[in-house]
Tab-separated table of C-alpha atoms and ligand atoms in Angstrom:
chain	number	residue	atom	x	y	z
A	30	MET	CA	-35.239	3.044	-8.301
A	31	GLN	CA	-38.376	2.265	-7.235
A	32	GLU	CA	-41.161	4.567	-7.222
A	33	LYS	CA	-42.061	4.407	-3.478
A	34	GLY	CA	-39.337	3.833	-0.720
A	35	GLU	CA	-39.551	0.579	1.214
A	36	ASP	CA	-40.078	-0.108	4.754
A	37	LYS	CA	-36.599	0.051	6.931
A	38	LYS	CA	-36.770	-3.617	7.957
A	39	ALA	CA	-36.922	-4.914	4.631
A	40	VAL	CA	-34.008	-2.809	3.330
A	41	LEU	CA	-31.793	-3.688	6.735
A	42	GLU	CA	-32.888	-7.591	5.717
A	43	ALA	CA	-31.382	-6.954	2.471
A	44	LEU	CA	-28.040	-5.421	3.509
A	45	LYS	CA	-27.775	-8.343	5.687
A	46	ARG	CA	-28.133	-10.715	2.846
A	47	ALA	CA	-25.780	-8.745	0.934
A	48	LEU	CA	-23.381	-8.641	3.998
A	49	GLU	CA	-23.182	-12.388	4.217
A	50	GLU	CA	-22.110	-12.763	0.431
A	51	ASP	CA	-19.391	-11.200	1.349
A	52	GLN	CA	-16.184	-12.476	2.662
A	53	CYS	CA	-15.342	-12.020	6.479
A	54	TYR	CA	-11.284	-11.107	7.288
A	55	ASP	CA	-12.432	-12.288	11.144
A	56	GLU	CA	-12.255	-15.654	9.265
A	57	GLY	CA	-9.355	-15.955	8.748
A	58	LYS	CA	-9.340	-17.534	5.599
A	59	ILE	CA	-7.989	-14.257	2.916
A	60	PHE	CA	-4.579	-14.687	2.460
A	61	CYS	CA	-4.762	-12.630	-0.077
A	62	SER	CA	-5.551	-9.331	1.014
A	63	MET	CA	-3.420	-6.404	1.657
A	64	CYS	CA	-5.969	-4.647	3.649
A	65	THR	CA	-7.593	-6.089	7.018
A	66	SER	CA	-10.375	-5.433	9.740
A	67	PRO	CA	-9.825	-2.195	11.236
A	68	ASP	CA	-8.542	-1.119	14.786
A	69	SER	CA	-11.769	-1.063	16.729
A	70	LEU	CA	-11.195	2.635	17.802
A	71	ALA	CA	-10.688	3.642	14.150
A	72	LYS	CA	-14.199	1.953	13.178
A	73	LYS	CA	-15.355	4.181	15.456
A	74	ALA	CA	-13.739	7.787	14.470
A	75	ASN	CA	-15.245	6.228	10.679
A	76	GLN	CA	-18.604	6.300	12.338
A	77	MET	CA	-18.206	9.762	13.889
A	78	PHE	CA	-16.886	11.894	11.264
A	79	LEU	CA	-18.890	10.184	8.437
A	80	ASN	CA	-20.576	13.718	7.379
A	81	SER	CA	-16.847	15.206	6.715
A	82	ASN	CA	-15.747	16.577	3.271
A	83	LEU	CA	-11.986	17.304	3.311
A	84	GLY	CA	-12.431	18.489	-0.015
A	85	ASP	CA	-14.109	21.558	1.516
A	86	SER	CA	-11.685	21.552	4.363
A	87	GLY	CA	-12.898	25.115	5.168
A	88	LEU	CA	-16.330	23.599	6.586
A	89	PHE	CA	-14.169	20.630	7.885
A	90	ARG	CA	-11.700	22.741	10.193
A	91	GLY	CA	-11.448	19.846	13.001
A	92	SER	CA	-11.094	16.964	10.332
A	93	ALA	CA	-8.711	18.944	8.331
A	94	ARG	CA	-6.271	19.166	11.785
A	95	LEU	CA	-6.768	15.559	12.189
A	96	GLU	CA	-5.328	15.030	8.519
A	97	LYS	CA	-2.470	17.133	8.838
A	98	GLU	CA	-1.752	15.643	12.264
A	99	ALA	CA	-2.049	12.391	11.038
A	100	VAL	CA	0.520	13.277	7.663
A	101	ASN	CA	2.962	14.441	10.416
A	102	MET	CA	2.999	11.334	11.979
A	103	LEU	CA	3.620	9.403	8.941
A	104	SER	CA	6.432	12.119	8.263
A	105	GLU	CA	7.860	11.436	11.473
A	106	LEU	CA	7.646	8.040	11.272
A	107	LEU	CA	9.358	7.905	7.969
A	108	ASN	CA	12.180	10.432	9.171
A	109	GLY	CA	11.059	13.373	7.100
A	110	ALA	CA	9.634	15.640	9.848
A	111	GLY	CA	8.129	19.197	8.002
A	112	THR	CA	7.679	17.142	4.877
A	113	ALA	CA	4.201	18.082	3.156
A	114	GLY	CA	1.492	15.567	2.405
A	115	PHE	CA	-1.835	14.325	2.391
A	116	LEU	CA	-4.381	11.271	3.037
A	117	VAL	CA	-5.495	10.158	-0.147
A	118	SER	CA	-7.956	7.069	-1.644
A	119	GLY	CA	-5.392	4.822	-1.864
A	120	GLY	CA	-1.887	4.223	-3.391
A	121	THR	CA	-2.577	4.639	-6.647
A	122	GLU	CA	-3.178	8.191	-6.161
A	123	ALA	CA	-0.478	8.429	-3.769
A	124	ASN	CA	1.916	7.417	-6.768
A	125	LEU	CA	-0.673	9.615	-9.112
A	126	LEU	CA	0.190	12.570	-7.103
A	127	ALA	CA	4.272	11.680	-6.979
A	128	MET	CA	4.518	11.226	-10.685
A	129	LEU	CA	2.492	14.199	-11.389
A	130	ALA	CA	4.612	16.343	-9.237
A	131	ALA	CA	7.869	14.958	-10.900
A	132	ARG	CA	6.411	15.306	-14.457
A	133	ASN	CA	5.309	19.208	-13.719
A	134	THR	CA	8.880	19.994	-11.972
A	135	ALA	CA	10.845	18.493	-14.593
A	136	ARG	CA	9.122	19.961	-17.837
A	137	VAL	CA	10.343	18.009	-20.955
A	138	GLU	CA	8.452	17.590	-23.601
A	139	SER	CA	8.415	13.844	-24.028
A	140	PRO	CA	8.403	12.598	-20.631
A	141	GLU	CA	9.409	9.230	-19.531
A	142	VAL	CA	9.275	7.186	-16.290
A	143	VAL	CA	11.855	4.376	-14.726
A	144	LEU	CA	10.168	1.657	-13.403
A	145	PRO	CA	10.885	-1.665	-12.066
A	146	GLU	CA	9.601	-4.268	-13.804
A	147	SER	CA	7.893	-5.502	-10.447
A	148	ALA	CA	6.430	-2.008	-9.829
A	149	HIS	CA	2.783	-1.839	-8.759
A	150	PHE	CA	0.308	-1.729	-11.762
A	151	SER	CA	-0.879	1.215	-10.630
A	152	PHE	CA	1.788	3.008	-12.608
A	153	GLU	CA	0.698	1.650	-15.985
A	154	LYS	CA	-2.797	3.841	-15.537
A	155	ILE	CA	-0.711	6.654	-14.668
A	156	CYS	CA	1.538	6.404	-17.104
A	157	GLY	CA	-1.286	6.446	-19.139
A	158	LEU	CA	-3.019	9.311	-17.749
A	159	LEU	CA	0.191	11.561	-17.487
A	160	GLY	CA	1.386	10.964	-20.767
A	161	LEU	CA	4.482	9.553	-19.046
A	162	LYS	CA	6.208	7.160	-20.840
A	163	PRO	CA	7.537	4.020	-18.926
A	164	VAL	CA	10.792	2.502	-19.459
A	165	HIS	CA	10.823	-0.643	-17.311
A	166	ALA	CA	14.192	-2.037	-15.592
A	167	LYS	CA	14.931	-5.710	-15.109
A	168	LEU	CA	15.217	-7.325	-11.535
A	169	ASP	CA	18.276	-9.200	-10.057
A	170	SER	CA	18.210	-12.544	-9.053
A	171	ASN	CA	17.103	-11.385	-5.772
A	172	TYR	CA	14.038	-9.806	-7.495
A	173	LYS	CA	15.276	-6.235	-6.181
A	174	VAL	CA	15.381	-3.786	-9.338
A	175	ASP	CA	18.647	-4.196	-11.245
A	176	CYS	CA	20.647	-0.566	-10.458
A	177	LYS	CA	22.951	-0.617	-13.069
A	178	GLU	CA	19.602	-1.191	-15.370
A	179	VAL	CA	18.065	1.688	-13.644
A	180	GLU	CA	21.072	4.237	-14.881
A	181	GLN	CA	21.275	2.880	-17.864
A	182	CYS	CA	17.110	3.767	-18.695
A	183	ILE	CA	17.850	7.444	-17.566
A	184	ASN	CA	17.827	10.268	-20.136
A	185	ARG	CA	17.166	13.784	-20.701
A	186	ASN	CA	13.802	12.571	-20.853
A	187	THR	CA	13.635	10.846	-17.466
A	188	VAL	CA	11.658	12.931	-15.117
A	189	ALA	CA	11.505	10.357	-12.150
A	190	ILE	CA	12.723	7.061	-11.266
A	191	VAL	CA	10.946	4.733	-8.646
A	192	GLY	CA	11.568	2.243	-5.987
A	193	THR	CA	9.360	-0.304	-4.255
A	194	ALA	CA	9.772	-0.633	-0.451
A	195	GLY	CA	7.159	-3.637	-0.427
A	196	THR	CA	6.584	-4.870	-3.408
A	197	SER	CA	3.039	-6.478	-3.695
A	198	GLU	CA	3.572	-9.423	-5.021
A	199	LEU	CA	6.770	-11.163	-2.850
A	200	GLY	CA	7.214	-8.158	-0.085
A	201	VAL	CA	10.633	-7.038	-1.949
A	202	VAL	CA	12.673	-3.769	-0.593
A	203	ASP	CA	14.463	-2.654	-3.782
A	204	SER	CA	17.966	-0.865	-3.062
A	205	ILE	CA	16.222	2.698	-2.158
A	206	GLY	CA	19.891	4.021	-0.920
A	207	LYS	CA	21.769	3.099	-4.025
A	208	LEU	CA	18.700	4.597	-6.137
A	209	SER	CA	18.786	7.848	-4.205
A	210	LYS	CA	22.482	8.243	-5.145
A	211	ILE	CA	21.475	7.506	-8.499
A	212	ALA	CA	18.956	10.266	-8.471
A	213	LYS	CA	21.252	12.740	-6.974
A	214	LYS	CA	23.691	11.848	-9.842
A	215	TYR	CA	21.405	12.698	-13.144
A	216	GLY	CA	18.893	15.298	-10.771
A	217	VAL	CA	15.840	13.217	-10.980
A	218	TRP	CA	13.088	12.892	-8.729
A	219	LEU	CA	13.273	9.422	-6.758
A	220	HIS	CA	9.614	8.108	-5.716
A	221	VAL	CA	9.469	5.258	-3.346
A	222	ASP	CA	6.089	3.242	-3.428
A	223	ALA	CA	5.963	2.501	0.242
A	224	ALA	CA	2.143	1.550	0.415
A	225	PHE	CA	2.348	-1.410	2.092
A	226	GLY	CA	6.076	-1.470	3.322
A	227	GLY	CA	5.733	1.833	5.022
A	228	LEU	CA	4.037	0.563	7.928
A	229	VAL	CA	5.725	-2.455	8.404
A	230	LEU	CA	9.320	-1.638	7.916
A	231	PRO	CA	9.825	0.712	10.574
A	232	PHE	CA	8.512	-1.789	13.061
A	233	LEU	CA	10.615	-4.863	12.336
A	234	ASN	CA	12.727	-5.679	15.244
A	235	GLN	CA	16.095	-6.271	13.124
A	236	PRO	CA	17.079	-2.815	11.532
A	237	THR	CA	16.462	-3.032	7.933
A	238	MET	CA	17.973	-1.368	4.912
A	239	GLU	CA	17.068	2.548	4.650
A	240	PHE	CA	14.354	2.990	2.241
A	241	ASP	CA	13.066	6.785	3.424
A	242	PHE	CA	13.731	10.254	3.967
A	243	ARG	CA	16.904	9.812	5.477
A	244	LEU	CA	18.217	9.102	1.683
A	245	ASP	CA	18.418	12.618	0.497
A	246	GLY	CA	17.345	12.020	-2.894
A	247	VAL	CA	14.180	10.826	-1.887
A	248	GLN	CA	11.596	13.385	-3.325
A	249	SER	CA	8.356	11.755	-2.351
A	250	ILE	CA	7.347	8.298	-0.562
A	251	THR	CA	3.559	6.681	-0.836
A	252	VAL	CA	2.766	4.787	2.273
A	253	ASP	CA	-1.065	3.510	3.416
A	254	PRO	CA	-2.899	3.048	6.484
A	255	HIS	CA	-5.082	1.116	4.457
A	256	LYS	CA	-3.184	-2.026	4.807
A	257	MET	CA	-0.912	-2.510	7.869
A	258	GLY	CA	-2.129	1.214	9.510
A	259	LEU	CA	-5.467	-0.697	10.119
A	260	ALA	CA	-7.446	2.236	9.384
A	261	PRO	CA	-10.614	1.205	6.954
A	262	VAL	CA	-10.826	1.810	3.224
A	263	PRO	CA	-9.922	4.458	1.474
A	264	ALA	CA	-7.240	5.471	3.269
A	265	GLY	CA	-3.931	5.927	1.524
A	266	GLY	CA	-1.019	8.811	2.264
A	267	ILE	CA	1.443	10.672	0.275
A	268	LEU	CA	4.284	12.328	1.554
A	269	PHE	CA	6.615	14.712	-0.421
A	270	ARG	CA	10.060	16.308	0.910
A	271	ASN	CA	9.446	19.997	-0.556
A	272	THR	CA	6.673	22.104	0.209
A	273	ASN	CA	7.217	23.264	-3.324
A	274	ALA	CA	6.352	20.327	-4.809
A	275	LEU	CA	3.034	21.160	-3.817
A	276	GLU	CA	2.780	24.320	-6.308
A	277	HIS	CA	2.957	21.733	-9.371
A	278	ILE	CA	-0.010	19.866	-8.251
A	279	LYS	CA	-2.217	22.921	-7.123
A	280	THR	CA	-5.919	23.522	-8.679
A	281	HIS	CA	-7.740	26.210	-7.707
A	282	THR	CA	-11.414	25.677	-6.479
A	283	PRO	CA	-12.862	29.201	-6.859
A	284	TYR	CA	-16.143	28.242	-5.169
A	285	LEU	CA	-14.859	26.992	-2.122
A	286	THR	CA	-14.069	27.314	1.583
A	287	ASN	CA	-10.209	26.149	0.633
A	288	GLY	CA	-9.370	28.119	-2.181
A	289	GLN	CA	-6.979	25.062	-3.625
A	290	GLN	CA	-6.968	21.495	-3.599
A	291	TYR	CA	-3.909	19.002	-4.213
A	292	THR	CA	-5.054	15.906	-4.175
A	293	PHE	CA	-6.873	14.112	-7.597
A	294	VAL	CA	-10.142	13.370	-5.457
A	295	GLY	CA	-11.837	16.443	-5.043
A	296	THR	CA	-14.985	15.493	-2.598
A	297	ARG	CA	-13.038	13.339	-0.250
A	298	SER	CA	-13.443	11.614	3.554
A	299	GLY	CA	-12.797	13.555	6.473
A	300	ALA	CA	-14.000	10.064	8.062
A	301	SER	CA	-10.537	8.261	6.880
A	302	ALA	CA	-8.440	10.908	8.543
A	303	ALA	CA	-10.231	11.160	11.797
A	304	ALA	CA	-9.827	7.139	11.500
A	305	THR	CA	-6.315	7.131	10.762
A	306	TRP	CA	-5.726	9.526	13.141
A	307	ALA	CA	-7.470	7.728	15.844
A	308	VAL	CA	-5.574	4.346	14.944
A	309	PHE	CA	-2.220	6.076	15.138
A	310	LYS	CA	-3.139	7.630	18.678
A	311	ARG	CA	-3.968	4.666	20.289
A	312	LEU	CA	-1.255	1.843	19.179
A	313	GLY	CA	1.492	4.175	19.244
A	314	ARG	CA	4.999	2.846	17.757
A	315	GLU	CA	4.529	0.607	20.500
A	316	GLY	CA	1.346	-1.156	19.274
A	317	PHE	CA	1.924	-1.318	15.699
A	318	LYS	CA	5.902	-3.115	16.738
A	319	GLU	CA	3.735	-5.695	18.522
A	320	THR	CA	1.405	-5.437	15.558
A	321	VAL	CA	3.811	-6.213	12.969
A	322	ALA	CA	5.933	-8.657	15.258
A	323	ASP	CA	2.544	-11.072	15.821
A	324	CYS	CA	2.317	-10.950	11.669
A	325	MET	CA	6.133	-11.568	11.383
A	326	HIS	CA	5.801	-14.394	13.946
A	327	THR	CA	2.769	-16.035	12.047
A	328	THR	CA	4.751	-15.556	8.498
A	329	SER	CA	7.781	-17.559	9.831
A	330	PHE	CA	5.403	-20.437	10.995
A	331	LEU	CA	3.424	-20.443	7.979
A	332	ARG	CA	7.454	-20.771	6.038
A	333	LYS	CA	8.190	-23.377	8.037
A	334	GLY	CA	4.932	-25.375	7.492
A	335	ILE	CA	5.231	-24.598	4.230
A	336	GLU	CA	8.640	-25.462	3.393
A	337	ALA	CA	8.071	-28.784	5.594
A	338	LEU	CA	5.178	-29.774	3.364
A	339	GLY	CA	7.947	-29.719	0.453
A	340	PHE	CA	7.435	-26.387	-1.364
A	341	LYS	CA	9.822	-24.000	-2.036
A	342	LEU	CA	9.529	-20.355	-1.098
A	343	VAL	CA	10.512	-18.156	-4.214
A	344	ILE	CA	12.402	-15.986	-1.823
A	345	GLU	CA	13.312	-15.340	1.510
A	346	PRO	CA	10.286	-12.879	2.921
A	347	THR	CA	11.482	-9.833	4.210
A	348	LEU	CA	8.009	-8.472	5.069
A	349	ASN	CA	4.898	-10.710	6.075
A	350	ILE	CA	4.475	-11.834	2.362
A	351	LEU	CA	5.033	-15.300	1.408
A	352	ALA	CA	5.483	-16.751	-1.674
A	353	PHE	CA	5.995	-20.234	-3.103
A	354	ARG	CA	5.816	-22.812	-5.650
A	355	ALA	CA	4.726	-26.399	-6.261
A	356	VAL	CA	5.103	-28.734	-9.384
A	357	ASN	CA	1.677	-27.685	-10.359
A	358	THR	CA	1.503	-23.910	-9.087
A	359	LYS	CA	-1.441	-22.843	-10.869
A	360	PHE	CA	-3.606	-26.302	-9.572
A	361	LEU	CA	-2.829	-26.241	-6.400
A	362	ALA	CA	-3.972	-22.634	-5.828
A	363	GLU	CA	-7.312	-23.441	-7.704
A	364	LYS	CA	-7.273	-26.686	-5.217
A	365	LEU	CA	-6.932	-23.732	-2.027
A	366	GLN	CA	-9.190	-21.572	-3.362
A	367	ALA	CA	-12.191	-24.474	-3.983
A	368	ARG	CA	-11.960	-25.194	-0.311
A	369	GLY	CA	-12.253	-21.638	0.371
A	370	TRP	CA	-8.737	-20.676	1.024
A	371	PHE	CA	-8.242	-17.198	-0.597
A	372	VAL	CA	-4.763	-17.480	-1.711
A	373	SER	CA	-3.089	-14.960	-4.869
A	374	TYR	CA	-1.810	-17.097	-7.829
A	375	VAL	CA	0.908	-14.773	-9.373
A	376	PRO	CA	1.379	-16.067	-12.972
A	377	ARG	CA	4.300	-13.574	-13.676
A	378	LEU	CA	6.266	-16.004	-11.260
A	379	ASP	CA	4.196	-18.880	-11.325
A	380	CYS	CA	3.282	-19.000	-7.623
A	381	ILE	CA	1.195	-18.800	-4.546
A	382	ARG	CA	1.587	-15.830	-2.639
A	383	ILE	CA	-0.060	-15.114	1.232
A	384	VAL	CA	-0.129	-12.187	3.044
A	385	VAL	CA	0.023	-12.663	6.650
A	386	MET	CA	-2.054	-9.417	7.681
A	387	PRO	CA	-3.255	-8.869	11.698
A	388	HIS	CA	-6.472	-11.396	10.868
A	389	VAL	CA	-4.535	-14.128	9.852
A	390	LYS	CA	-3.803	-15.619	13.272
A	391	LYS	CA	-1.742	-18.719	14.043
A	392	ARG	CA	-4.908	-20.909	14.210
A	393	HIS	CA	-6.256	-19.896	10.714
A	394	ALA	CA	-2.098	-20.701	9.532
A	395	ALA	CA	-2.152	-24.019	11.404
A	396	GLU	CA	-5.900	-24.932	9.704
A	397	PHE	CA	-4.298	-24.042	6.502
A	398	LEU	CA	-1.077	-26.037	6.349
A	399	LYS	CA	-3.586	-28.788	7.451
A	400	ALA	CA	-5.527	-28.076	4.221
A	401	LEU	CA	-2.363	-27.780	2.118
A	402	SER	CA	-0.699	-31.094	3.808
A	403	GLU	CA	-4.169	-32.946	2.526
A	404	LEU	CA	-3.564	-31.232	-1.205
A	405	ALA	CA	0.195	-32.215	-1.525
B	7	PLP	C1	-1.655	-1.980	-2.567
B	7	PLP	C2	-0.457	-1.205	-3.477
B	7	PLP	C3	-0.567	-0.033	-4.156
B	7	PLP	C4	-1.901	0.355	-4.410
B	7	PLP	O1	-2.921	0.928	-3.543
B	7	PLP	P1	-4.220	1.010	-3.591
B	7	PLP	O2	-4.637	1.387	-2.158
B	7	PLP	O3	-4.586	-0.366	-4.119
B	7	PLP	O4	-4.506	2.396	-4.586
B	7	PLP	C5	0.113	0.645	-4.716
B	7	PLP	N1	1.766	-0.135	-4.607
B	7	PLP	C6	2.357	-0.847	-3.921
B	7	PLP	C7	3.198	-1.204	-3.403
B	7	PLP	C8	0.820	-1.548	-3.227
B	7	PLP	O5	1.072	-2.525	-2.124
């Protein structure tokens, strides 16, 4: 830090230059992100509540109310009216809190958690932090976790099993109904990671398999407003079926206005809660259905174009996520990236992955297909 402060204009200019180095969602070239440009009212709410700290919620009662109401809206959406939860920093923290609650509820000496091979990498961090031994269950030919494998992985040290409703790589939804039965049979916690899918699946036109609190083995669900919820970063969500679970993740905060905290992050953004609340209120189920329908429409447009060019899809898409292979997939991904198309290359599956977020419009998809045809 320099001794003397700089002129406001100079600082702003420098900020603008930095912003220009960033990629911008609205240019429609980011095909690899699960986040998007937030809803305009969410941006406004975010600014209005910039001072708010939910880590000291007694000072920010209005913000705390908005968090509670936003959590209630998420609970209702996932058919768990009355469940408890929080808006947190993201899917990673949400998954962490779920695993913490499961571990502390079970109280076994050498806790283990059964994870699908396709589980999000956040569980690797979490297992390290919480001293949980990860036990990986294989996938079936549809890239869903093999439920027989899950059952075989369970032993008396198992504190939780995890299913994903919308894997980050392929958008696959595990058979949560079957996992729920297994969880009940063995009396273990079932956590559903619906960080991405939780705000897509309820809004799809055709009914999909159940993945939420309607299944009585499901104890907790991760669902992130900062992905398909169109809220600004950071906004994750964690929901617990039983309020009792909160006792297992509680920390006393002797000198703050609230007396206790349940989230991992201490000082945390009330602006995120206000923004999430605003976008839920503004769009309603109807607005989200439209957004999801648009994304699914663009997904099927892209899919047809990709297949017409002779590429093979890894799997029939369930959500607005596409994955395909070429003769030399990695090389193709590099060439696309060199041309400014931001796609992901997934080494484990040797595929190119595209997330069709709301900022990817049909015209961008058409331009992408043109670029792809020139490289094919
Ligand atoms: C994005 C994602 C996460 C992690 O969320 P962050 O907000 O990046 O912490 C966890 N699980 C799944 C399935 C995800 O898609």
